[in-house]
PDB file of C-alpha atoms in Angstrom:
ATOM      1  CA  UNK A   1      -9.476  -7.041   3.765  1.00  0.00           C
ATOM      2  CA  UNK A   2      -6.406  -9.035   3.806  1.00  0.00           C
ATOM      3  CA  UNK A   3      -3.280  -6.510   3.250  1.00  0.00           C
ATOM      4  CA  UNK A   4      -0.019  -7.322   2.412  1.00  0.00           C
ATOM      5  CA  UNK A   5       3.130  -5.353   3.201  1.00  0.00           C
ATOM      6  CA  UNK A   6       5.602  -6.521  -0.187  1.00  0.00           C
ATOM      7  CA  UNK A   7       8.902  -6.319   1.534  1.00  0.00           C
ATOM      8  CA  UNK A   8      11.044  -9.605   1.842  1.00  0.00           C
ATOM      9  CA  UNK A   9      12.578 -11.526  -0.017  1.00  0.00           C
ATOM     10  CA  UNK A  10      12.926 -15.149   1.117  1.00  0.00           C
ATOM     11  CA  UNK A  11      10.419 -14.766   3.889  1.00  0.00           C
ATOM     12  CA  UNK A  12       6.695 -14.263   4.304  1.00  0.00           C
ATOM     13  CA  UNK A  13       5.815 -10.878   4.037  1.00  0.00           C
ATOM     14  CA  UNK A  14       3.643  -9.338   7.079  1.00  0.00           C
ATOM     15  CA  UNK A  15      -0.142  -9.601   6.423  1.00  0.00           C
ATOM     16  CA  UNK A  16      -2.954  -8.673   8.110  1.00  0.00           C
ATOM     17  CA  UNK A  17      -6.644  -8.160   8.138  1.00  0.00           C
ATOM     18  CA  UNK A  18      -8.197  -4.771   8.189  1.00  0.00           C
ATOM     19  CA  UNK A  19     -11.770  -4.353   9.825  1.00  0.00           C
ATOM     20  CA  UNK A  20     -14.273  -3.644   8.133  1.00  0.00           C
ATOM     21  CA  UNK A  21     -14.572   0.138   9.300  1.00  0.00           C
ATOM     22  CA  UNK A  22     -11.051   0.377   8.203  1.00  0.00           C
ATOM     23  CA  UNK A  23     -11.756  -1.196   4.848  1.00  0.00           C
ATOM     24  CA  UNK A  24     -14.157   1.233   3.950  1.00  0.00           C
ATOM     25  CA  UNK A  25     -12.245   3.916   4.853  1.00  0.00           C
ATOM     26  CA  UNK A  26      -9.483   2.501   2.336  1.00  0.00           C
ATOM     27  CA  UNK A  27     -11.787   2.048  -0.254  1.00  0.00           C
ATOM     28  CA  UNK A  28     -13.153   5.701   0.014  1.00  0.00           C
ATOM     29  CA  UNK A  29      -9.712   7.139   0.016  1.00  0.00           C
ATOM     30  CA  UNK A  30      -8.911   5.088  -3.013  1.00  0.00           C
ATOM     31  CA  UNK A  31     -12.257   6.599  -4.907  1.00  0.00           C
ATOM     32  CA  UNK A  32     -11.308   9.973  -4.117  1.00  0.00           C
ATOM     33  CA  UNK A  33      -7.651   9.820  -5.789  1.00  0.00           C
ATOM     34  CA  UNK A  34      -7.576  10.525  -9.809  1.00  0.00           C
ATOM     35  CA  UNK A  35      -6.858   8.374 -12.317  1.00  0.00           C
ATOM     36  CA  UNK A  36      -3.430   9.545 -14.418  1.00  0.00           C
ATOM     37  CA  UNK A  37      -1.746   8.355 -17.561  1.00  0.00           C
ATOM     38  CA  UNK A  38       1.688   8.440 -16.078  1.00  0.00           C
ATOM     39  CA  UNK A  39       3.323   5.224 -15.717  1.00  0.00           C
ATOM     40  CA  UNK A  40       3.831   4.442 -11.982  1.00  0.00           C
ATOM     41  CA  UNK A  41       7.160   3.419 -11.095  1.00  0.00           C
ATOM     42  CA  UNK A  42       8.137  -0.389 -11.033  1.00  0.00           C
ATOM     43  CA  UNK A  43       9.121  -1.851  -7.894  1.00  0.00           C
ATOM     44  CA  UNK A  44      12.712  -3.144  -7.171  1.00  0.00           C
ATOM     45  CA  UNK A  45      13.264  -6.817  -6.976  1.00  0.00           C
ATOM     46  CA  UNK A  46      14.362  -5.972  -3.364  1.00  0.00           C
ATOM     47  CA  UNK A  47      13.273  -4.269  -0.348  1.00  0.00           C
ATOM     48  CA  UNK A  48      10.031  -2.220  -0.092  1.00  0.00           C
ATOM     49  CA  UNK A  49       7.630  -3.054  -2.988  1.00  0.00           C
ATOM     50  CA  UNK A  50       4.372  -1.191  -1.671  1.00  0.00           C
ATOM     51  CA  UNK A  51       1.494  -2.503   0.084  1.00  0.00           C
ATOM     52  CA  UNK A  52      -1.296  -4.907  -1.413  1.00  0.00           C
ATOM     53  CA  UNK A  53      -4.706  -5.743  -0.887  1.00  0.00           C
ATOM     54  CA  UNK A  54      -7.677  -6.430  -2.974  1.00  0.00           C
ATOM     55  CA  UNK A  55     -10.381  -4.165  -3.703  1.00  0.00           C
ATOM     56  CA  UNK A  56     -14.085  -5.452  -5.179  1.00  0.00           C
ATOM     57  CA  UNK A  57     -12.388  -5.183  -8.634  1.00  0.00           C
ATOM     58  CA  UNK A  58      -9.089  -7.225  -7.578  1.00  0.00           C
ATOM     59  CA  UNK A  59      -5.774  -6.929  -6.477  1.00  0.00           C
ATOM     60  CA  UNK A  60      -4.309  -3.188  -6.050  1.00  0.00           C
ATOM     61  CA  UNK A  61      -0.756  -2.300  -5.316  1.00  0.00           C
ATOM     62  CA  UNK A  62      -0.129   1.044  -3.509  1.00  0.00           C
ATOM     63  CA  UNK A  63       3.378   2.099  -3.967  1.00  0.00           C
ATOM     64  CA  UNK A  64       5.577   5.505  -4.667  1.00  0.00           C
ATOM     65  CA  UNK A  65       2.463   7.628  -4.958  1.00  0.00           C
ATOM     66  CA  UNK A  66       0.839   5.332  -7.031  1.00  0.00           C
ATOM     67  CA  UNK A  67      -2.240   2.836  -6.743  1.00  0.00           C
ATOM     68  CA  UNK A  68      -2.180   0.411  -9.491  1.00  0.00           C
ATOM     69  CA  UNK A  69      -5.752  -0.923  -9.844  1.00  0.00           C
ATOM     70  CA  UNK A  70      -7.016  -3.509 -12.022  1.00  0.00           C
ATOM     71  CA  UNK A  71      -8.935  -1.013 -13.845  1.00  0.00           C
ATOM     72  CA  UNK A  72      -6.129   1.798 -14.074  1.00  0.00           C
ATOM     73  CA  UNK A  73      -3.489   3.653 -12.432  1.00  0.00           C
ATOM     74  CA  UNK A  74      -4.506   6.358 -10.136  1.00  0.00           C
ATOM     75  CA  UNK A  75      -2.327   9.330  -8.702  1.00  0.00           C
ATOM     76  CA  UNK A  76      -1.681   9.515  -4.819  1.00  0.00           C
ATOM     77  CA  UNK A  77       1.063  12.175  -4.686  1.00  0.00           C
ATOM     78  CA  UNK A  78       0.491  12.575  -0.917  1.00  0.00           C
ATOM     79  CA  UNK A  79       1.129   8.888  -0.416  1.00  0.00           C
ATOM     80  CA  UNK A  80      -2.345   8.488   1.327  1.00  0.00           C
ATOM     81  CA  UNK A  81      -2.950   5.384   0.917  1.00  0.00           C
ATOM     82  CA  UNK A  82       0.284   3.926   1.532  1.00  0.00           C
ATOM     83  CA  UNK A  83       0.718   5.701   4.876  1.00  0.00           C
ATOM     84  CA  UNK A  84      -2.945   5.062   6.226  1.00  0.00           C
ATOM     85  CA  UNK A  85      -1.922   1.500   5.855  1.00  0.00           C
ATOM     86  CA  UNK A  86       1.463   1.854   7.807  1.00  0.00           C
ATOM     87  CA  UNK A  87      -0.663   3.688  10.354  1.00  0.00           C
ATOM     88  CA  UNK A  88      -2.629   0.076  10.262  1.00  0.00           C
ATOM     89  CA  UNK A  89       0.421  -1.838  10.580  1.00  0.00           C
ATOM     90  CA  UNK A  90       0.087  -4.498  13.438  1.00  0.00           C
ATOM     91  CA  UNK A  91       2.372  -4.296  16.502  1.00  0.00           C
ATOM     92  CA  UNK A  92       3.887  -7.174  15.710  1.00  0.00           C
ATOM     93  CA  UNK A  93       5.869  -5.659  12.762  1.00  0.00           C
ATOM     94  CA  UNK A  94       6.383  -2.305  14.291  1.00  0.00           C
ATOM     95  CA  UNK A  95      10.563  -3.009  13.739  1.00  0.00           C
ATOM     96  CA  UNK A  96       9.434  -2.264   9.712  1.00  0.00           C
ATOM     97  CA  UNK A  97       7.867   0.976  10.572  1.00  0.00           C
ATOM     98  CA  UNK A  98      10.710   3.214  10.455  1.00  0.00           C
ATOM     99  CA  UNK A  99      12.209   1.898   7.404  1.00  0.00           C
ATOM    100  CA  UNK A 100       8.854   2.294   5.507  1.00  0.00           C
ATOM    101  CA  UNK A 101       8.423   5.498   6.844  1.00  0.00           C
ATOM    102  CA  UNK A 102      11.816   6.414   5.543  1.00  0.00           C
ATOM    103  CA  UNK A 103      10.894   4.795   1.979  1.00  0.00           C
ATOM    104  CA  UNK A 104       7.675   7.219   2.068  1.00  0.00           C
ATOM    105  CA  UNK A 105       9.351  10.374   2.527  1.00  0.00           C
ATOM    106  CA  UNK A 106      12.532   9.840   0.401  1.00  0.00           C
ATOM    107  CA  UNK A 107      10.950  10.572  -2.597  1.00  0.00           C
TER     108      UNK A 107
END
């Protein structure tokens, strides 16, 4: 599964491939989330805008405790999906880890 950290403007965002076991774990985590009718926070034009990946239904965005799928919005108030993907951030993007961690703990 291809994952993108949506964080840069004017240069390519970090992208990496999750292996099959990690992809399956991510899908299971997503399935455990509950649907919500609350409107998710819209990402800003600059800076951290979440993680983007695809599941069987299409493109998914995890941002600020919400997971927006083609089928609806899921609540993730513990930021489990974002933290999981941050934990799988490849070493070549390690300099981004602290700033993204700060974003996830700021709200």
